Coordinates of C-alpha atoms in Angstrom, one line a residue:
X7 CA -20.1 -16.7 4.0
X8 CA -16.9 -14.3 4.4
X9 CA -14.2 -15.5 5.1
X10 CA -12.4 -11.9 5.4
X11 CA -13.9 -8.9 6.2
X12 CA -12.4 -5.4 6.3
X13 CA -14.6 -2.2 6.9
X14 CA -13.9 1.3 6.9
X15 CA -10.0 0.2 8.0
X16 CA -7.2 2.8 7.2
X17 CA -3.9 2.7 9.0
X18 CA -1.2 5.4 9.8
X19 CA 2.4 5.6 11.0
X20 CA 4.6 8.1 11.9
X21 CA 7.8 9.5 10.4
X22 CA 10.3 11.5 12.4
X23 CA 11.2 15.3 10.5
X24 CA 14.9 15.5 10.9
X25 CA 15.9 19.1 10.6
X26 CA 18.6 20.2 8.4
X27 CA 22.1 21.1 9.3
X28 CA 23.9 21.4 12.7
X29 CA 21.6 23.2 14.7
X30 CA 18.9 21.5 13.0
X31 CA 20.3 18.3 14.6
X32 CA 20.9 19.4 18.1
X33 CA 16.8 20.6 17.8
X34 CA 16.1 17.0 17.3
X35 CA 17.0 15.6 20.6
X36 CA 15.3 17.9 22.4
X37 CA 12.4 18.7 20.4
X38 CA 11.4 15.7 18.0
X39 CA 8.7 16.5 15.0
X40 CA 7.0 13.4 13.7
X41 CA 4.2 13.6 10.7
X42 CA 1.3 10.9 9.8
X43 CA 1.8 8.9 6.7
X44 CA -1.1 7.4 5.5
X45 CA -0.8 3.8 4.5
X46 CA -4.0 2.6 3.9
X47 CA -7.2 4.7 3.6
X48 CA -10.8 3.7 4.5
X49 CA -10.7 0.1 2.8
X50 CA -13.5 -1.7 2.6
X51 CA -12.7 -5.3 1.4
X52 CA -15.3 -8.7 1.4
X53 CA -13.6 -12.2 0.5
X54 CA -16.0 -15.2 0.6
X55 CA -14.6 -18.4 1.6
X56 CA -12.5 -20.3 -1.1
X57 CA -12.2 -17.1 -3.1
X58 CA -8.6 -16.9 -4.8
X59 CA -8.2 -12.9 -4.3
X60 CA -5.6 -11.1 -6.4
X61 CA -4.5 -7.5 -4.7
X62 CA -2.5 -5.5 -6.7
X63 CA -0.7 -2.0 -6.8
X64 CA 2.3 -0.2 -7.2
X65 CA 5.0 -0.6 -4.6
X66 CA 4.2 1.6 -0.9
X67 CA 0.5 0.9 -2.6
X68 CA -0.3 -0.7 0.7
X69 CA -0.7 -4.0 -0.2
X70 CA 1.9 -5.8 2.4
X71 CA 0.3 -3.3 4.9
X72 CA -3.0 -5.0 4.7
X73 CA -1.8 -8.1 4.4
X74 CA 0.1 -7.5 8.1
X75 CA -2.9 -6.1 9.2
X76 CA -5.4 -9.1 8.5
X77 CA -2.8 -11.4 10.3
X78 CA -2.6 -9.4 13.0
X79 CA 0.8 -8.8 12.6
X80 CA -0.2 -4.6 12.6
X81 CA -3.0 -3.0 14.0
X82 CA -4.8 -0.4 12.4
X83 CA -5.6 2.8 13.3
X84 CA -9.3 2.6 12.6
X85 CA -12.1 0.7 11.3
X86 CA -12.7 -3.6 11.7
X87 CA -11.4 -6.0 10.6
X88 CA -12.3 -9.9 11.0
X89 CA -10.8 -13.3 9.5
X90 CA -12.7 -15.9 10.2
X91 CA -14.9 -14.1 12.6
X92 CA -11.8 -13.9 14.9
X93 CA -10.0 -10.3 15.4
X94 CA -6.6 -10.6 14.3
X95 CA -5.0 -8.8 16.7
X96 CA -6.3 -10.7 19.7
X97 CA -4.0 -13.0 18.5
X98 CA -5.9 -16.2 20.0
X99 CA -4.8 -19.7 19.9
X100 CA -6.8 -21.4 17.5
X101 CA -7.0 -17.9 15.4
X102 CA -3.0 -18.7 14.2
X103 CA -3.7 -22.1 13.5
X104 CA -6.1 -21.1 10.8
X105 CA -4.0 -19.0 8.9
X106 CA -0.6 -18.8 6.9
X107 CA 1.7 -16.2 5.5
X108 CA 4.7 -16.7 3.3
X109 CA 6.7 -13.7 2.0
X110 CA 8.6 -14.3 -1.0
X111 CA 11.4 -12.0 0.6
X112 CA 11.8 -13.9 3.7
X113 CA 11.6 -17.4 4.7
X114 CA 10.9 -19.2 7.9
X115 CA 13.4 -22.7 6.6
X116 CA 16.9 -22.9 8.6
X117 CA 19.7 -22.3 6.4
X118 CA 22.0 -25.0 7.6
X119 CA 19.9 -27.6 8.1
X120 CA 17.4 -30.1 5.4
X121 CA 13.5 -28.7 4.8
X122 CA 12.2 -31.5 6.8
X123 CA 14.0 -30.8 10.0
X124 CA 12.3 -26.8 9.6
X125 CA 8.7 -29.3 9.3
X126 CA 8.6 -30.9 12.3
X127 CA 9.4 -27.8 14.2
X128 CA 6.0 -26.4 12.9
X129 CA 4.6 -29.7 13.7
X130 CA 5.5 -29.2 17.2
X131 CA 4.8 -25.4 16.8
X132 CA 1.4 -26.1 15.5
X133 CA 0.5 -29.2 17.9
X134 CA 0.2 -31.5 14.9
X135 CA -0.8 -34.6 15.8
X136 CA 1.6 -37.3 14.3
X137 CA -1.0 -39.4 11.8
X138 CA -2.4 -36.0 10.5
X139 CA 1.3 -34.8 10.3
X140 CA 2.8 -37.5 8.1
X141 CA -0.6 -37.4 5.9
X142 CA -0.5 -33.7 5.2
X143 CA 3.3 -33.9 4.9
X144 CA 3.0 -36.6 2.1
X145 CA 0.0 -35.2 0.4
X146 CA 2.1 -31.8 0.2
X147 CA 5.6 -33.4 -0.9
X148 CA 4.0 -34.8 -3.7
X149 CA 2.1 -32.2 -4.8
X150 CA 5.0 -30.3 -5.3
X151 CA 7.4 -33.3 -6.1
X152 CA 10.4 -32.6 -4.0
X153 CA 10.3 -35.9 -2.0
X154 CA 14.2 -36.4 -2.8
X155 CA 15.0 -32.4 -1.4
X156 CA 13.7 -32.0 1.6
X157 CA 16.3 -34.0 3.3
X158 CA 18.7 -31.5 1.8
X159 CA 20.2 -28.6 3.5
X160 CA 18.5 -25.1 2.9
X161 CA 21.6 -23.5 1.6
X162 CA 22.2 -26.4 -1.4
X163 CA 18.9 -25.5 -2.6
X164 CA 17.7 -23.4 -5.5
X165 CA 15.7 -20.1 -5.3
X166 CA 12.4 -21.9 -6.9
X167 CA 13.2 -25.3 -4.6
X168 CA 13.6 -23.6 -1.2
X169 CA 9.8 -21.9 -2.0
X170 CA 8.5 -25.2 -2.7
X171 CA 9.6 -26.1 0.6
X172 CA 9.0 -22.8 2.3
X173 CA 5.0 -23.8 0.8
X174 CA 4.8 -26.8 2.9
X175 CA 6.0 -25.6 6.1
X176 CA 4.0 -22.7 5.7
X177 CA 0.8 -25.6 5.1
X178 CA 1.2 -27.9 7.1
X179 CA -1.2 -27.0 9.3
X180 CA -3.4 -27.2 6.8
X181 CA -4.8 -23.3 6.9
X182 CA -8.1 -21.9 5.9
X183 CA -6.9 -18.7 4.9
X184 CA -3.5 -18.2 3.2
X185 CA -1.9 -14.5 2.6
X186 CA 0.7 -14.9 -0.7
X187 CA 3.0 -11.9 -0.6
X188 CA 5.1 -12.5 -3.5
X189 CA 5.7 -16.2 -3.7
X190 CA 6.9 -16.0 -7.2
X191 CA 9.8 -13.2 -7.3
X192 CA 13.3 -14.1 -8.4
X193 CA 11.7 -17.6 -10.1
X194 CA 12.6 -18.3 -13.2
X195 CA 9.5 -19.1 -15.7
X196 CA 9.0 -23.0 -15.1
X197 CA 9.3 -22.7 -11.4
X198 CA 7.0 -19.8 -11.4
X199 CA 4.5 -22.0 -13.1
X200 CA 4.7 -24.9 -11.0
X201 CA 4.5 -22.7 -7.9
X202 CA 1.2 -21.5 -9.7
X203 CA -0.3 -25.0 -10.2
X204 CA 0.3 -25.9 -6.5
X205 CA -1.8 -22.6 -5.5
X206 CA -4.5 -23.6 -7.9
X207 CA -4.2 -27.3 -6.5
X208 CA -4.4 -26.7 -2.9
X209 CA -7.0 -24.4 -3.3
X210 CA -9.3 -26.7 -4.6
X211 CA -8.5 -29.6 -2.8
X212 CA -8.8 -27.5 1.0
X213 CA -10.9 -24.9 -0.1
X214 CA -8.9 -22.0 1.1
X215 CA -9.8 -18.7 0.9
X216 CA -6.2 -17.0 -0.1
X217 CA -4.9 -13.6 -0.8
X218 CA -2.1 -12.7 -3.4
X219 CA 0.2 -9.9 -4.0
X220 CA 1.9 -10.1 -7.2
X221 CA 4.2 -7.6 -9.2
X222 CA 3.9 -10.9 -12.1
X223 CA 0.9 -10.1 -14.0
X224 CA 0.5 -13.9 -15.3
X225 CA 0.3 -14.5 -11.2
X226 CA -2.8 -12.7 -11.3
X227 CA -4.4 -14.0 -14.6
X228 CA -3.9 -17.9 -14.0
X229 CA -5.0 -17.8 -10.4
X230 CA -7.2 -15.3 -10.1
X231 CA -11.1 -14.5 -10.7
X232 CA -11.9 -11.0 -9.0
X233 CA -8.6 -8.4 -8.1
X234 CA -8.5 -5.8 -6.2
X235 CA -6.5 -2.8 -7.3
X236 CA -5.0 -0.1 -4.8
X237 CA -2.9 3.2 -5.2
X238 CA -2.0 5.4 -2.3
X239 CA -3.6 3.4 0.3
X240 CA -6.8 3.4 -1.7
X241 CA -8.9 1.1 -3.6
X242 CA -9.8 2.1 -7.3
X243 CA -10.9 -1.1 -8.8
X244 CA -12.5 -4.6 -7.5
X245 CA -13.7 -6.7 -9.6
X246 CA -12.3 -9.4 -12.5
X247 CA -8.9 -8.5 -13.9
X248 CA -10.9 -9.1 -17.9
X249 CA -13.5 -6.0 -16.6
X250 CA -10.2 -3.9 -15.5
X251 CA -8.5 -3.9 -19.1
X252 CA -11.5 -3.4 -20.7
X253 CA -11.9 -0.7 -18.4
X254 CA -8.9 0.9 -18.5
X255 CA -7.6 0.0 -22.2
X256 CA -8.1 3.5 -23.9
X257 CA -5.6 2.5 -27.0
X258 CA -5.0 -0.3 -29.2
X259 CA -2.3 -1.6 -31.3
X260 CA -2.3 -1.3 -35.3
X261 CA -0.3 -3.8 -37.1
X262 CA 0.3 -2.0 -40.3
X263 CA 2.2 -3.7 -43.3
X264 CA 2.9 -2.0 -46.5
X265 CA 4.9 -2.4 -49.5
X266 CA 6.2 0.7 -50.1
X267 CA 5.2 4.2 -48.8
X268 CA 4.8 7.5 -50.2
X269 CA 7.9 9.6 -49.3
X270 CA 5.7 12.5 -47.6
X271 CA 3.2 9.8 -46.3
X272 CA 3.4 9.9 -42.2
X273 CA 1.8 7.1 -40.1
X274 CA 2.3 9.8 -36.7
X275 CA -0.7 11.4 -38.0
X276 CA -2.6 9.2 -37.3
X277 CA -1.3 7.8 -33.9
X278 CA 1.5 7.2 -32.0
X279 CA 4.2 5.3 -34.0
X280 CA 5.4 2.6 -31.3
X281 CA 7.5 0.8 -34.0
X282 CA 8.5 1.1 -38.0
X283 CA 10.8 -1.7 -39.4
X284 CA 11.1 -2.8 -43.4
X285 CA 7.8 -2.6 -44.0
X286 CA 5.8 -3.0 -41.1
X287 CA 4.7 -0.5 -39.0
X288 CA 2.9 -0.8 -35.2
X289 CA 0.8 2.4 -34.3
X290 CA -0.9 2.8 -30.8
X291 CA -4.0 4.9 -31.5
X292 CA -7.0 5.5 -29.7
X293 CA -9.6 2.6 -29.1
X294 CA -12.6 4.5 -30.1
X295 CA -11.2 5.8 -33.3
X296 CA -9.8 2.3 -34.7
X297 CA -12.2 2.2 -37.3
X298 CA -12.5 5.4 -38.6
X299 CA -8.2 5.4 -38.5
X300 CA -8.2 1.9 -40.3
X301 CA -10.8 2.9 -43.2
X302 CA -8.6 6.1 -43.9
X303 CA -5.2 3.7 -44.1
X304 CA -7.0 1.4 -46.3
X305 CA -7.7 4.2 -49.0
X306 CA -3.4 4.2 -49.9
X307 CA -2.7 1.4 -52.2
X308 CA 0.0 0.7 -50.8
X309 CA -1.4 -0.7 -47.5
X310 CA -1.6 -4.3 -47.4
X311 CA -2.7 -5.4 -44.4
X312 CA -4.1 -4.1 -40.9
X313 CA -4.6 -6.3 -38.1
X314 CA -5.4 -4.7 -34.7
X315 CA -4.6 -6.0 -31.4
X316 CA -4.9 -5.0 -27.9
X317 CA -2.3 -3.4 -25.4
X318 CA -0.2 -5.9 -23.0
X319 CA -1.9 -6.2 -19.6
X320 CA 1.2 -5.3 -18.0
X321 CA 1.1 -2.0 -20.1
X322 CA -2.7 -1.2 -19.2
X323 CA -2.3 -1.9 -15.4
X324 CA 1.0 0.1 -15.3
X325 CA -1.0 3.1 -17.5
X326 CA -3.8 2.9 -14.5
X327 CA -1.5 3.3 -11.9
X328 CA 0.2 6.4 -13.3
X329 CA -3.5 7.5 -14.0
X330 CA -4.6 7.0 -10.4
X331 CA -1.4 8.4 -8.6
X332 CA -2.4 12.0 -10.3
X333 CA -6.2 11.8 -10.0
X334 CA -5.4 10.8 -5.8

């Protein structure tokens, strides 16, 4: 069953023209020009409950736009959308207490006070009932293991220890469907991999269906079994992330070492040289000419080795995006 369903959705704003110069300026109170900026075009998204969901795209893609929109925060300007088989934008009661959104930018904790104080607010927000409270509470602390900081003040915590808490508030409720917008920016490598296990965790133990927007490539390949890939508003690509860079990987790697080169001997020939130190040289060259390219290196006796490996992810997915933006 769905959990999340968007269909034929896109969703404009408009931007006010300002005019150049002096009289340009006195024009604009009187006579105001606004134009349509798309942000999202004709998406058409299905998420199946308990799917981990990766959405990823340049920044203005759309992504934070469609994650506003399925939590009813915007409303678009055409198409359907539902969560849960509630509309969003109704806003209804029991709608809110389904879902969750944390934003890596922003946080919901109060600065001067400890974690737990910022809790039983939601509690009380959220019409927890106190057994259920301290259970879900517990379960959550030590899933993350931050039973001795959440009696600290906000402020006295680190970047990756706030989110930790800013997780729990955002779950205590215990949501079915959770949007991610960047839970892992500023963190530093361990706390972006603990982060990471939680999300993999709480997923399987509640069975959430969740949503996640991640500039951190690794975000994407340890959580996440099918992404969806956007540019301009539009989606190019949906589908496992493995497919994509097998998709979109034109070019591969060379690892060339020698032990001494002919002076007129040049590897650009036969690719592009990416980079030549002592006696090792890496070549990017095209995917579907590896063979041929390694069989004509071979022939020089003065090739030792040739190992070939593929491009970094990051690399491919940032190579799609340029390719996408010109084709759009």
């Amino acid at each position: 069953m769905d959990a999340i369903t968007m269909v034929n959705v896109s969703k404009e704003f408009r931007r006010y023209k300002k005019r150049e110069g002096f009289l340009g300026t006195f024009q604009n109170f009187f006579n105001r020009e606004y134009e349509a900026i798309s942000a999202v075009t004709d998406m058409n998204i299905s998420i199946k409950r308990g799917e981990i969901v990766g959405l990823l795209g340049p920044n203005g893609a759309g992504k934070t736009t469609i994650i506003k929109m399925l939590s009813g925060l915007l409303y678009p300007s055409s198409g359907d959308i539902k969560v849960l088989q509630y509309n969003p934008f109704k806003k209804e009661e029991a709608f809110k207490k389904k879902i969750s959104i944390v934003l890596g930018q922003k946080q919901q904790l109060w600065w001067d006070i400890p974690a737990i104080e910022s809790f039983r607010l939601n509690k009380e927000i959220y019409e927890i009932e106190d057994e259920k409270y301290k259970d879900i509470l517990n379960t959550l602390v030590d899933m993350l293991n931050i039973k001795d900081l959440i009696n600290v003040p906000v402020r006295n915590l680190s970047l990756g220890e706030r989110m930790k808490c800013e997780l729990v508030a955002a779950l205590l409720h215990t949501p079915e469907v959770l949007y991610l917008d960047e839970p892992t920016i500023g963190l530093d490598m361990i706390a972006q991999k603990k982060i990471r296990d939680f999300i993999k965790e709480y997923n399987k133990r509640f069975n959430a269906t969740i949503i996640l927007t991640s500039h951190y490539i690794e975000d994407i390949e340890k959580l996440c079994e099918r992404t969806i890939f956007i540019n301009n508003g539009k989606k190019y690509y949906d589908g496992s992330l493995d497919d994509f860079l097998n998709l979109y990987a034109k070019d591969c790697i060379l690892n060339i070492e020698y032990l001494s080169k002919d002076n007129d001997f040049k590897f650009d020939v036969y690719g592009d040289i990416v980079k030549e130190k002592e006696n090792l040289c890496r070549l990017k060259v095209p995917k579907d000419q590896v063979d041929n390219i390694k069989q004509e290196l071979i022939r020089h006796q003065f090739i030792n080795s040739i190992t070939v490996n593929q491009l970094d992810s990051a690399d491919i997915i940032r190579n799609s995006f340029e390719k996408e933006r010109k084709e759009i």
